[in-house]
Amino acid sequence: EPEVTQTPSHQVTQMGQEVILRCVPISNHLYFYWYRQILGQKVEFLVSFYNNEISEKSEIFDDQFSVERPDGSNFTLKIRSTKLEDSAMYFCASRASGGADGANVLTFGAGSRLTVL
Amino acid sequence: QKEVEQNSGPLSVPEGAIASLNCTYSDRGSQSFFWYRQYSGKSPELIMFIYSNGDKEDGRFTAQLNKASQYVSLLIRDSQPSDSATYLCAFNPSGGYNKLIFGAGTRLAVHP
């Protein structure tokens, strides 16, 4: 079964350092997302990406965050200067269709756990 | 702000019983609703989606949607210990399908 692949599974970094989280979405999917989940809290939307541009972003996704699709397969989330409160599980997700049908479901990757010290 | 409300639980049911999980949402224009299951430390995995009022069944799972009451539920029949997890209700806010808004989840514990 096709899956969304994320690397690294766990990253530990010092406050103020830059972090890049990588994702390989399902190959025929067109819409890409980053979500995060702080330990014990809800899954929160960060950003959606379609046709090589951001289509929507949340208030969490401030200037320290950026996303990129550098080639035909990878989708990355960069955090420029990490803060303690950025410690969370970051999930990449993708979906195929843009409409209200059975393809309008998100498939999540296994997540990248970021620990900021 | 568009929100999803779920009872955090834990909801404890004996093995073989029916587990009933409930969710209310604030966005009256929402069209698409989803139930995801999340095991501790893992990513959400889709159980079911529902777009129309009424019931939708898939194996041991039944999703129920009542748009007038802004209420969606998930029934799990013949609950198994392996069903023990957090169940996340999510919806697409009105105006597009660009993101999902998740509830905080209900923790289900199925005991033998």
mmCIF file with all atom_site columns, C-alpha atoms in Angstrom:
data_model
loop_
_atom_site.group_PDB
_atom_site.id
_atom_site.type_symbol
_atom_site.label_atom_id
_atom_site.label_alt_id
_atom_site.label_comp_id
_atom_site.label_asym_id
_atom_site.label_entity_id
_atom_site.label_seq_id
_atom_site.pdbx_PDB_ins_code
_atom_site.Cartn_x
_atom_site.Cartn_y
_atom_site.Cartn_z
_atom_site.occupancy
_atom_site.B_iso_or_equiv
_atom_site.pdbx_formal_charge
_atom_site.auth_seq_id
_atom_site.auth_comp_id
_atom_site.auth_asym_id
_atom_site.auth_atom_id
_atom_site.pdbx_PDB_model_num
ATOM 1   C CA . GLU A 1 1   ? 0.000   0.000  0.000  1.00 0.00 ? 1   GLU A CA 1
ATOM 2   C CA . PRO A 1 2   ? 1.392   3.439  -0.899 1.00 0.00 ? 2   PRO A CA 1
ATOM 3   C CA . GLU A 1 3   ? 2.650   5.419  2.053  1.00 0.00 ? 3   GLU A CA 1
ATOM 4   C CA . VAL A 1 4   ? 3.957   8.812  3.040  1.00 0.00 ? 4   VAL A CA 1
ATOM 5   C CA . THR A 1 5   ? 7.571   8.592  4.184  1.00 0.00 ? 5   THR A CA 1
ATOM 6   C CA . GLN A 1 6   ? 9.099   11.002 6.671  1.00 0.00 ? 6   GLN A CA 1
ATOM 7   C CA . THR A 1 7   ? 12.678  11.531 7.785  1.00 0.00 ? 7   THR A CA 1
ATOM 8   C CA . PRO A 1 8   ? 14.159  11.773 10.311 1.00 0.00 ? 8   PRO A CA 1
ATOM 9   C CA . SER A 1 9   ? 11.974  9.870  12.736 1.00 0.00 ? 9   SER A CA 1
ATOM 10  C CA . HIS A 1 10  ? 13.494  11.770 15.632 1.00 0.00 ? 10  HIS A CA 1
ATOM 11  C CA . GLN A 1 11  ? 15.675  14.864 15.717 1.00 0.00 ? 11  GLN A CA 1
ATOM 12  C CA . VAL A 1 12  ? 17.179  16.563 18.716 1.00 0.00 ? 12  VAL A CA 1
ATOM 13  C CA . THR A 1 13  ? 18.417  20.111 18.228 1.00 0.00 ? 13  THR A CA 1
ATOM 14  C CA . GLN A 1 14  ? 19.575  23.087 20.220 1.00 0.00 ? 14  GLN A CA 1
ATOM 15  C CA . MET A 1 15  ? 17.382  26.148 20.528 1.00 0.00 ? 15  MET A CA 1
ATOM 16  C CA . GLY A 1 16  ? 18.116  28.614 17.741 1.00 0.00 ? 16  GLY A CA 1
ATOM 17  C CA . GLN A 1 17  ? 19.262  25.978 15.258 1.00 0.00 ? 17  GLN A CA 1
ATOM 18  C CA . GLU A 1 18  ? 17.679  25.372 11.877 1.00 0.00 ? 18  GLU A CA 1
ATOM 19  C CA . VAL A 1 19  ? 15.866  22.115 11.250 1.00 0.00 ? 19  VAL A CA 1
ATOM 20  C CA . ILE A 1 20  ? 14.645  20.571 8.010  1.00 0.00 ? 20  ILE A CA 1
ATOM 21  C CA . LEU A 1 21  ? 12.061  17.818 8.122  1.00 0.00 ? 21  LEU A CA 1
ATOM 22  C CA . ARG A 1 22  ? 11.603  15.789 4.988  1.00 0.00 ? 22  ARG A CA 1
ATOM 23  C CA . CYS A 1 23  ? 8.642   14.004 3.487  1.00 0.00 ? 23  CYS A CA 1
ATOM 24  C CA . VAL A 1 24  ? 8.027   11.919 0.405  1.00 0.00 ? 24  VAL A CA 1
ATOM 25  C CA . PRO A 1 25  ? 4.290   12.034 -0.326 1.00 0.00 ? 25  PRO A CA 1
ATOM 26  C CA . ILE A 1 26  ? 2.410   9.349  -2.208 1.00 0.00 ? 26  ILE A CA 1
ATOM 27  C CA . SER A 1 27  ? 3.487   9.623  -5.823 1.00 0.00 ? 27  SER A CA 1
ATOM 28  C CA . ASN A 1 28  ? 0.186   10.507 -7.518 1.00 0.00 ? 28  ASN A CA 1
ATOM 29  C CA . HIS A 1 29  ? -0.983  12.864 -4.802 1.00 0.00 ? 29  HIS A CA 1
ATOM 30  C CA . LEU A 1 30  ? -1.305  16.565 -5.522 1.00 0.00 ? 30  LEU A CA 1
ATOM 31  C CA . TYR A 1 31  ? -1.951  18.193 -2.147 1.00 0.00 ? 31  TYR A CA 1
ATOM 32  C CA . PHE A 1 32  ? 0.572   18.226 0.639  1.00 0.00 ? 32  PHE A CA 1
ATOM 33  C CA . TYR A 1 33  ? 0.303   19.212 4.273  1.00 0.00 ? 33  TYR A CA 1
ATOM 34  C CA . TRP A 1 34  ? 2.231   19.645 7.468  1.00 0.00 ? 34  TRP A CA 1
ATOM 35  C CA . TYR A 1 35  ? 0.572   19.172 10.826 1.00 0.00 ? 35  TYR A CA 1
ATOM 36  C CA . ARG A 1 36  ? 2.061   19.139 14.264 1.00 0.00 ? 36  ARG A CA 1
ATOM 37  C CA . GLN A 1 37  ? 1.067   17.571 17.554 1.00 0.00 ? 37  GLN A CA 1
ATOM 38  C CA . ILE A 1 38  ? 2.540   18.769 20.814 1.00 0.00 ? 38  ILE A CA 1
ATOM 39  C CA . LEU A 1 39  ? 2.658   15.934 23.322 1.00 0.00 ? 39  LEU A CA 1
ATOM 40  C CA . GLY A 1 40  ? -0.782  15.351 24.828 1.00 0.00 ? 40  GLY A CA 1
ATOM 41  C CA . GLN A 1 41  ? -2.470  17.912 22.585 1.00 0.00 ? 41  GLN A CA 1
ATOM 42  C CA . LYS A 1 42  ? -4.506  17.892 19.398 1.00 0.00 ? 42  LYS A CA 1
ATOM 43  C CA . VAL A 1 43  ? -3.252  17.545 15.858 1.00 0.00 ? 43  VAL A CA 1
ATOM 44  C CA . GLU A 1 44  ? -2.884  21.089 14.508 1.00 0.00 ? 44  GLU A CA 1
ATOM 45  C CA . PHE A 1 45  ? -2.828  22.237 10.894 1.00 0.00 ? 45  PHE A CA 1
ATOM 46  C CA . LEU A 1 46  ? 0.276   24.162 9.842  1.00 0.00 ? 46  LEU A CA 1
ATOM 47  C CA . VAL A 1 47  ? 0.237   24.541 6.091  1.00 0.00 ? 47  VAL A CA 1
ATOM 48  C CA . SER A 1 48  ? -1.153  23.165 2.852  1.00 0.00 ? 48  SER A CA 1
ATOM 49  C CA . PHE A 1 49  ? 0.687   23.172 -0.471 1.00 0.00 ? 49  PHE A CA 1
ATOM 50  C CA . TYR A 1 50  ? -0.589  22.694 -3.989 1.00 0.00 ? 50  TYR A CA 1
ATOM 51  C CA . ASN A 1 51  ? 0.802   23.411 -7.426 1.00 0.00 ? 51  ASN A CA 1
ATOM 52  C CA . ASN A 1 52  ? 4.138   24.531 -5.962 1.00 0.00 ? 52  ASN A CA 1
ATOM 53  C CA . GLU A 1 53  ? 2.726   27.152 -3.679 1.00 0.00 ? 53  GLU A CA 1
ATOM 54  C CA . ILE A 1 54  ? 1.200   27.518 -0.246 1.00 0.00 ? 54  ILE A CA 1
ATOM 55  C CA . SER A 1 55  ? -2.584  27.376 -0.499 1.00 0.00 ? 55  SER A CA 1
ATOM 56  C CA . GLU A 1 56  ? -3.322  27.963 3.165  1.00 0.00 ? 56  GLU A CA 1
ATOM 57  C CA . LYS A 1 57  ? -1.423  28.394 6.413  1.00 0.00 ? 57  LYS A CA 1
ATOM 58  C CA . SER A 1 58  ? -2.344  28.668 10.059 1.00 0.00 ? 58  SER A CA 1
ATOM 59  C CA . GLU A 1 59  ? -1.376  31.281 12.623 1.00 0.00 ? 59  GLU A CA 1
ATOM 60  C CA . ILE A 1 60  ? 1.248   28.858 13.899 1.00 0.00 ? 60  ILE A CA 1
ATOM 61  C CA . PHE A 1 61  ? 3.036   28.956 10.547 1.00 0.00 ? 61  PHE A CA 1
ATOM 62  C CA . ASP A 1 62  ? 4.884   32.217 11.083 1.00 0.00 ? 62  ASP A CA 1
ATOM 63  C CA . ASP A 1 63  ? 8.004   33.592 9.401  1.00 0.00 ? 63  ASP A CA 1
ATOM 64  C CA . GLN A 1 64  ? 10.279  31.029 11.008 1.00 0.00 ? 64  GLN A CA 1
ATOM 65  C CA . PHE A 1 65  ? 8.572   28.264 9.040  1.00 0.00 ? 65  PHE A CA 1
ATOM 66  C CA . SER A 1 66  ? 8.865   27.569 5.339  1.00 0.00 ? 66  SER A CA 1
ATOM 67  C CA . VAL A 1 67  ? 7.962   24.737 3.001  1.00 0.00 ? 67  VAL A CA 1
ATOM 68  C CA . GLU A 1 68  ? 9.440   23.675 -0.269 1.00 0.00 ? 68  GLU A CA 1
ATOM 69  C CA . ARG A 1 69  ? 9.070   21.017 -2.906 1.00 0.00 ? 69  ARG A CA 1
ATOM 70  C CA . PRO A 1 70  ? 12.613  21.044 -4.254 1.00 0.00 ? 70  PRO A CA 1
ATOM 71  C CA . ASP A 1 71  ? 12.079  18.220 -6.731 1.00 0.00 ? 71  ASP A CA 1
ATOM 72  C CA . GLY A 1 72  ? 9.280   15.974 -7.931 1.00 0.00 ? 72  GLY A CA 1
ATOM 73  C CA . SER A 1 73  ? 9.199   13.811 -4.866 1.00 0.00 ? 73  SER A CA 1
ATOM 74  C CA . ASN A 1 74  ? 10.302  15.586 -1.678 1.00 0.00 ? 74  ASN A CA 1
ATOM 75  C CA . PHE A 1 75  ? 8.323   18.028 0.424  1.00 0.00 ? 75  PHE A CA 1
ATOM 76  C CA . THR A 1 76  ? 10.199  19.766 3.211  1.00 0.00 ? 76  THR A CA 1
ATOM 77  C CA . LEU A 1 77  ? 9.404   21.814 6.283  1.00 0.00 ? 77  LEU A CA 1
ATOM 78  C CA . LYS A 1 78  ? 12.128  24.168 7.494  1.00 0.00 ? 78  LYS A CA 1
ATOM 79  C CA . ILE A 1 79  ? 12.158  25.773 10.902 1.00 0.00 ? 79  ILE A CA 1
ATOM 80  C CA . ARG A 1 80  ? 14.699  28.575 10.773 1.00 0.00 ? 80  ARG A CA 1
ATOM 81  C CA . SER A 1 81  ? 15.437  29.235 14.422 1.00 0.00 ? 81  SER A CA 1
ATOM 82  C CA . THR A 1 82  ? 13.932  26.621 16.678 1.00 0.00 ? 82  THR A CA 1
ATOM 83  C CA . LYS A 1 83  ? 12.343  27.449 20.010 1.00 0.00 ? 83  LYS A CA 1
ATOM 84  C CA . LEU A 1 84  ? 11.594  25.205 22.939 1.00 0.00 ? 84  LEU A CA 1
ATOM 85  C CA . GLU A 1 85  ? 7.898   25.338 22.082 1.00 0.00 ? 85  GLU A CA 1
ATOM 86  C CA . ASP A 1 86  ? 8.572   23.887 18.638 1.00 0.00 ? 86  ASP A CA 1
ATOM 87  C CA . SER A 1 87  ? 9.123   20.530 20.313 1.00 0.00 ? 87  SER A CA 1
ATOM 88  C CA . ALA A 1 88  ? 6.392   18.334 18.856 1.00 0.00 ? 88  ALA A CA 1
ATOM 89  C CA . MET A 1 89  ? 5.626   15.515 16.471 1.00 0.00 ? 89  MET A CA 1
ATOM 90  C CA . TYR A 1 90  ? 5.428   16.846 12.919 1.00 0.00 ? 90  TYR A CA 1
ATOM 91  C CA . PHE A 1 91  ? 3.250   14.925 10.502 1.00 0.00 ? 91  PHE A CA 1
ATOM 92  C CA . CYS A 1 92  ? 3.367   15.216 6.752  1.00 0.00 ? 92  CYS A CA 1
ATOM 93  C CA . ALA A 1 93  ? 0.207   14.249 4.883  1.00 0.00 ? 93  ALA A CA 1
ATOM 94  C CA . SER A 1 94  ? -0.910  14.091 1.298  1.00 0.00 ? 94  SER A CA 1
ATOM 95  C CA . ARG A 1 95  ? -4.091  13.532 -0.680 1.00 0.00 ? 95  ARG A CA 1
ATOM 96  C CA . ALA A 1 96  ? -5.046  12.978 -4.258 1.00 0.00 ? 96  ALA A CA 1
ATOM 97  C CA . SER A 1 97  ? -8.178  14.847 -5.176 1.00 0.00 ? 97  SER A CA 1
ATOM 98  C CA . GLY A 1 98  ? -9.475  18.349 -4.633 1.00 0.00 ? 98  GLY A CA 1
ATOM 99  C CA . GLY A 1 99  ? -13.123 17.515 -4.342 1.00 0.00 ? 99  GLY A CA 1
ATOM 100 C CA . ALA A 1 100 ? -15.579 16.015 -1.930 1.00 0.00 ? 100 ALA A CA 1
ATOM 101 C CA . ASP A 1 101 ? -15.146 12.378 -2.813 1.00 0.00 ? 101 ASP A CA 1
ATOM 102 C CA . GLY A 1 102 ? -13.453 9.327  -1.472 1.00 0.00 ? 102 GLY A CA 1
ATOM 103 C CA . ALA A 1 103 ? -10.054 10.594 -2.568 1.00 0.00 ? 103 ALA A CA 1
ATOM 104 C CA . ASN A 1 104 ? -10.395 13.652 -0.365 1.00 0.00 ? 104 ASN A CA 1
ATOM 105 C CA . VAL A 1 105 ? -8.793  11.913 2.584  1.00 0.00 ? 105 VAL A CA 1
ATOM 106 C CA . LEU A 1 106 ? -5.420  12.586 4.085  1.00 0.00 ? 106 LEU A CA 1
ATOM 107 C CA . THR A 1 107 ? -2.791  9.917  4.377  1.00 0.00 ? 107 THR A CA 1
ATOM 108 C CA . PHE A 1 108 ? -0.326  10.701 7.139  1.00 0.00 ? 108 PHE A CA 1
ATOM 109 C CA . GLY A 1 109 ? 3.303   9.790  7.433  1.00 0.00 ? 109 GLY A CA 1
ATOM 110 C CA . ALA A 1 110 ? 4.671   8.221  10.590 1.00 0.00 ? 110 ALA A CA 1
ATOM 111 C CA . GLY A 1 111 ? 5.885   11.574 11.860 1.00 0.00 ? 111 GLY A CA 1
ATOM 112 C CA . SER A 1 112 ? 9.126   13.268 12.813 1.00 0.00 ? 112 SER A CA 1
ATOM 113 C CA . ARG A 1 113 ? 9.594   13.892 16.504 1.00 0.00 ? 113 ARG A CA 1
ATOM 114 C CA . LEU A 1 114 ? 11.449  17.153 17.095 1.00 0.00 ? 114 LEU A CA 1
ATOM 115 C CA . THR A 1 115 ? 12.995  17.821 20.468 1.00 0.00 ? 115 THR A CA 1
ATOM 116 C CA . VAL A 1 116 ? 14.404  21.305 21.053 1.00 0.00 ? 116 VAL A CA 1
ATOM 117 C CA . LEU A 1 117 ? 16.770  21.654 24.000 1.00 0.00 ? 117 LEU A CA 1
ATOM 118 C CA . GLN B 2 1   ? -13.024 29.911 15.339 1.00 0.00 ? 1   GLN B CA 1
ATOM 119 C CA . LYS B 2 2   ? -14.092 26.647 13.792 1.00 0.00 ? 2   LYS B CA 1
ATOM 120 C CA . GLU B 2 3   ? -13.845 23.886 16.364 1.00 0.00 ? 3   GLU B CA 1
ATOM 121 C CA . VAL B 2 4   ? -14.497 20.254 17.064 1.00 0.00 ? 4   VAL B CA 1
ATOM 122 C CA . GLU B 2 5   ? -15.531 19.104 20.516 1.00 0.00 ? 5   GLU B CA 1
ATOM 123 C CA . GLN B 2 6   ? -14.954 15.594 21.794 1.00 0.00 ? 6   GLN B CA 1
ATOM 124 C CA . ASN B 2 7   ? -15.140 14.051 25.232 1.00 0.00 ? 7   ASN B CA 1
ATOM 125 C CA . SER B 2 8   ? -11.539 13.295 26.167 1.00 0.00 ? 8   SER B CA 1
ATOM 126 C CA . GLY B 2 9   ? -12.465 10.110 28.017 1.00 0.00 ? 9   GLY B CA 1
ATOM 127 C CA . PRO B 2 10  ? -11.227 7.617  28.762 1.00 0.00 ? 10  PRO B CA 1
ATOM 128 C CA . LEU B 2 11  ? -14.193 5.657  27.566 1.00 0.00 ? 11  LEU B CA 1
ATOM 129 C CA . SER B 2 12  ? -13.880 2.196  29.036 1.00 0.00 ? 12  SER B CA 1
ATOM 130 C CA . VAL B 2 13  ? -15.852 -0.689 27.521 1.00 0.00 ? 13  VAL B CA 1
ATOM 131 C CA . PRO B 2 14  ? -15.628 -4.447 27.967 1.00 0.00 ? 14  PRO B CA 1
ATOM 132 C CA . GLU B 2 15  ? -14.469 -6.618 25.103 1.00 0.00 ? 15  GLU B CA 1
ATOM 133 C CA . GLY B 2 16  ? -17.340 -7.452 22.770 1.00 0.00 ? 16  GLY B CA 1
ATOM 134 C CA . ALA B 2 17  ? -19.396 -4.398 23.692 1.00 0.00 ? 17  ALA B CA 1
ATOM 135 C CA . ILE B 2 18  ? -20.359 -1.448 21.488 1.00 0.00 ? 18  ILE B CA 1
ATOM 136 C CA . ALA B 2 19  ? -18.248 1.666  21.916 1.00 0.00 ? 19  ALA B CA 1
ATOM 137 C CA . SER B 2 20  ? -19.950 4.950  21.066 1.00 0.00 ? 20  SER B CA 1
ATOM 138 C CA . LEU B 2 21  ? -17.818 7.997  20.345 1.00 0.00 ? 21  LEU B CA 1
ATOM 139 C CA . ASN B 2 22  ? -19.307 11.420 19.794 1.00 0.00 ? 22  ASN B CA 1
ATOM 140 C CA . CYS B 2 23  ? -18.249 14.678 18.263 1.00 0.00 ? 23  CYS B CA 1
ATOM 141 C CA . THR B 2 24  ? -19.835 18.090 17.705 1.00 0.00 ? 24  THR B CA 1
ATOM 142 C CA . TYR B 2 25  ? -18.565 20.731 15.335 1.00 0.00 ? 25  TYR B CA 1
ATOM 143 C CA . SER B 2 26  ? -19.133 24.444 15.103 1.00 0.00 ? 26  SER B CA 1
ATOM 144 C CA . ASP B 2 27  ? -18.974 25.085 11.361 1.00 0.00 ? 27  ASP B CA 1
ATOM 145 C CA . ARG B 2 28  ? -22.512 24.662 10.036 1.00 0.00 ? 28  ARG B CA 1
ATOM 146 C CA . GLY B 2 29  ? -21.246 24.796 6.453  1.00 0.00 ? 29  GLY B CA 1
ATOM 147 C CA . SER B 2 30  ? -18.915 21.816 6.848  1.00 0.00 ? 30  SER B CA 1
ATOM 148 C CA . GLN B 2 31  ? -19.474 19.060 4.302  1.00 0.00 ? 31  GLN B CA 1
ATOM 149 C CA . SER B 2 32  ? -16.931 16.340 5.045  1.00 0.00 ? 32  SER B CA 1
ATOM 150 C CA . PHE B 2 33  ? -16.289 14.489 8.281  1.00 0.00 ? 33  PHE B CA 1
ATOM 151 C CA . PHE B 2 34  ? -13.650 11.988 9.203  1.00 0.00 ? 34  PHE B CA 1
ATOM 152 C CA . TRP B 2 35  ? -12.769 9.594  11.965 1.00 0.00 ? 35  TRP B CA 1
ATOM 153 C CA . TYR B 2 36  ? -9.123  8.810  12.522 1.00 0.00 ? 36  TYR B CA 1
ATOM 154 C CA . ARG B 2 37  ? -7.584  6.419  15.010 1.00 0.00 ? 37  ARG B CA 1
ATOM 155 C CA . GLN B 2 38  ? -4.296  7.252  16.679 1.00 0.00 ? 38  GLN B CA 1
ATOM 156 C CA . TYR B 2 39  ? -2.279  4.831  18.739 1.00 0.00 ? 39  TYR B CA 1
ATOM 157 C CA . SER B 2 40  ? 0.085   6.345  21.267 1.00 0.00 ? 40  SER B CA 1
ATOM 158 C CA . GLY B 2 41  ? 3.161   7.759  19.548 1.00 0.00 ? 41  GLY B CA 1
ATOM 159 C CA . LYS B 2 42  ? 1.827   6.959  16.082 1.00 0.00 ? 42  LYS B CA 1
ATOM 160 C CA . SER B 2 43  ? 0.253   8.931  13.291 1.00 0.00 ? 43  SER B CA 1
ATOM 161 C CA . PRO B 2 44  ? -3.488  9.236  12.664 1.00 0.00 ? 44  PRO B CA 1
ATOM 162 C CA . GLU B 2 45  ? -4.935  6.565  10.420 1.00 0.00 ? 45  GLU B CA 1
ATOM 163 C CA . LEU B 2 46  ? -8.259  6.935  8.647  1.00 0.00 ? 46  LEU B CA 1
ATOM 164 C CA . ILE B 2 47  ? -11.132 4.760  9.800  1.00 0.00 ? 47  ILE B CA 1
ATOM 165 C CA . MET B 2 48  ? -14.033 6.308  7.911  1.00 0.00 ? 48  MET B CA 1
ATOM 166 C CA . PHE B 2 49  ? -15.297 9.414  6.205  1.00 0.00 ? 49  PHE B CA 1
ATOM 167 C CA . ILE B 2 50  ? -18.905 10.534 5.824  1.00 0.00 ? 50  ILE B CA 1
ATOM 168 C CA . TYR B 2 51  ? -20.460 13.298 3.761  1.00 0.00 ? 51  TYR B CA 1
ATOM 169 C CA . SER B 2 52  ? -24.206 12.620 3.872  1.00 0.00 ? 52  SER B CA 1
ATOM 170 C CA . ASN B 2 53  ? -26.686 12.659 6.720  1.00 0.00 ? 53  ASN B CA 1
ATOM 171 C CA . GLY B 2 54  ? -27.420 9.236  8.126  1.00 0.00 ? 54  GLY B CA 1
ATOM 172 C CA . ASP B 2 55  ? -25.364 6.132  8.754  1.00 0.00 ? 55  ASP B CA 1
ATOM 173 C CA . LYS B 2 56  ? -22.408 4.671  6.933  1.00 0.00 ? 56  LYS B CA 1
ATOM 174 C CA . GLU B 2 57  ? -21.171 1.202  7.824  1.00 0.00 ? 57  GLU B CA 1
ATOM 175 C CA . ASP B 2 58  ? -17.788 -0.385 7.209  1.00 0.00 ? 58  ASP B CA 1
ATOM 176 C CA . GLY B 2 59  ? -17.241 -3.703 8.935  1.00 0.00 ? 59  GLY B CA 1
ATOM 177 C CA . ARG B 2 60  ? -17.459 -3.203 12.688 1.00 0.00 ? 60  ARG B CA 1
ATOM 178 C CA . PHE B 2 61  ? -17.562 0.579  12.322 1.00 0.00 ? 61  PHE B CA 1
ATOM 179 C CA . THR B 2 62  ? -20.595 2.792  11.738 1.00 0.00 ? 62  THR B CA 1
ATOM 180 C CA . ALA B 2 63  ? -20.352 6.542  11.321 1.00 0.00 ? 63  ALA B CA 1
ATOM 181 C CA . GLN B 2 64  ? -23.448 8.645  11.885 1.00 0.00 ? 64  GLN B CA 1
ATOM 182 C CA . LEU B 2 65  ? -23.871 12.219 10.717 1.00 0.00 ? 65  LEU B CA 1
ATOM 183 C CA . ASN B 2 66  ? -26.565 14.722 11.650 1.00 0.00 ? 66  ASN B CA 1
ATOM 184 C CA . LYS B 2 67  ? -25.822 18.031 10.003 1.00 0.00 ? 67  LYS B CA 1
ATOM 185 C CA . ALA B 2 68  ? -28.828 19.778 11.533 1.00 0.00 ? 68  ALA B CA 1
ATOM 186 C CA . SER B 2 69  ? -27.508 18.999 15.009 1.00 0.00 ? 69  SER B CA 1
ATOM 187 C CA . GLN B 2 70  ? -23.848 19.414 13.932 1.00 0.00 ? 70  GLN B CA 1
ATOM 188 C CA . TYR B 2 71  ? -23.107 16.037 15.372 1.00 0.00 ? 71  TYR B CA 1
ATOM 189 C CA . VAL B 2 72  ? -21.121 13.072 14.148 1.00 0.00 ? 72  VAL B CA 1
ATOM 190 C CA . SER B 2 73  ? -20.558 9.800  15.933 1.00 0.00 ? 73  SER B CA 1
ATOM 191 C CA . LEU B 2 74  ? -18.669 6.543  15.551 1.00 0.00 ? 74  LEU B CA 1
ATOM 192 C CA . LEU B 2 75  ? -19.927 3.192  16.761 1.00 0.00 ? 75  LEU B CA 1
ATOM 193 C CA . ILE B 2 76  ? -17.537 0.296  17.139 1.00 0.00 ? 76  ILE B CA 1
ATOM 194 C CA . ARG B 2 77  ? -19.276 -3.057 17.418 1.00 0.00 ? 77  ARG B CA 1
ATOM 195 C CA . ASP B 2 78  ? -17.702 -6.104 19.043 1.00 0.00 ? 78  ASP B CA 1
ATOM 196 C CA . SER B 2 79  ? -14.941 -3.956 20.545 1.00 0.00 ? 79  SER B CA 1
ATOM 197 C CA . GLN B 2 80  ? -11.531 -5.603 20.809 1.00 0.00 ? 80  GLN B CA 1
ATOM 198 C CA . PRO B 2 81  ? -8.561  -4.734 23.034 1.00 0.00 ? 81  PRO B CA 1
ATOM 199 C CA . SER B 2 82  ? -6.730  -3.786 19.816 1.00 0.00 ? 82  SER B CA 1
ATOM 200 C CA . ASP B 2 83  ? -9.307  -0.997 19.350 1.00 0.00 ? 83  ASP B CA 1
ATOM 201 C CA . SER B 2 84  ? -7.858  0.740  22.414 1.00 0.00 ? 84  SER B CA 1
ATOM 202 C CA . ALA B 2 85  ? -6.577  4.035  21.033 1.00 0.00 ? 85  ALA B CA 1
ATOM 203 C CA . THR B 2 86  ? -7.482  7.704  20.723 1.00 0.00 ? 86  THR B CA 1
ATOM 204 C CA . TYR B 2 87  ? -10.196 8.428  18.178 1.00 0.00 ? 87  TYR B CA 1
ATOM 205 C CA . LEU B 2 88  ? -9.976  11.752 16.417 1.00 0.00 ? 88  LEU B CA 1
ATOM 206 C CA . CYS B 2 89  ? -12.929 13.466 14.830 1.00 0.00 ? 89  CYS B CA 1
ATOM 207 C CA . ALA B 2 90  ? -12.042 15.852 11.998 1.00 0.00 ? 90  ALA B CA 1
ATOM 208 C CA . PHE B 2 91  ? -13.807 17.961 9.413  1.00 0.00 ? 91  PHE B CA 1
ATOM 209 C CA . ASN B 2 92  ? -13.135 20.110 6.390  1.00 0.00 ? 92  ASN B CA 1
ATOM 210 C CA . PRO B 2 93  ? -14.201 23.658 7.243  1.00 0.00 ? 93  PRO B CA 1
ATOM 211 C CA . SER B 2 94  ? -16.632 25.286 4.847  1.00 0.00 ? 94  SER B CA 1
ATOM 212 C CA . GLY B 2 95  ? -15.164 27.138 1.928  1.00 0.00 ? 95  GLY B CA 1
ATOM 213 C CA . GLY B 2 96  ? -12.850 24.456 0.694  1.00 0.00 ? 96  GLY B CA 1
ATOM 214 C CA . TYR B 2 97  ? -11.124 21.180 1.234  1.00 0.00 ? 97  TYR B CA 1
ATOM 215 C CA . ASN B 2 98  ? -7.722  22.536 1.991  1.00 0.00 ? 98  ASN B CA 1
ATOM 216 C CA . LYS B 2 99  ? -7.269  21.282 5.520  1.00 0.00 ? 99  LYS B CA 1
ATOM 217 C CA . LEU B 2 100 ? -8.717  19.185 8.298  1.00 0.00 ? 100 LEU B CA 1
ATOM 218 C CA . ILE B 2 101 ? -9.598  20.538 11.720 1.00 0.00 ? 101 ILE B CA 1
ATOM 219 C CA . PHE B 2 102 ? -9.114  17.902 14.387 1.00 0.00 ? 102 PHE B CA 1
ATOM 220 C CA . GLY B 2 103 ? -10.723 17.441 17.744 1.00 0.00 ? 103 GLY B CA 1
ATOM 221 C CA . ALA B 2 104 ? -8.588  16.608 20.743 1.00 0.00 ? 104 ALA B CA 1
ATOM 222 C CA . GLY B 2 105 ? -9.743  12.996 20.567 1.00 0.00 ? 105 GLY B CA 1
ATOM 223 C CA . THR B 2 106 ? -11.487 10.493 22.802 1.00 0.00 ? 106 THR B CA 1
ATOM 224 C CA . ARG B 2 107 ? -9.369  7.838  24.430 1.00 0.00 ? 107 ARG B CA 1
ATOM 225 C CA . LEU B 2 108 ? -10.991 4.402  24.213 1.00 0.00 ? 108 LEU B CA 1
ATOM 226 C CA . ALA B 2 109 ? -9.945  1.554  26.490 1.00 0.00 ? 109 ALA B CA 1
ATOM 227 C CA . VAL B 2 110 ? -11.324 -1.906 25.729 1.00 0.00 ? 110 VAL B CA 1
ATOM 228 C CA . HIS B 2 111 ? -10.703 -4.292 28.598 1.00 0.00 ? 111 HIS B CA 1
ATOM 229 C CA . PRO B 2 112 ? -10.788 -8.105 28.304 1.00 0.00 ? 112 PRO B CA 1
#
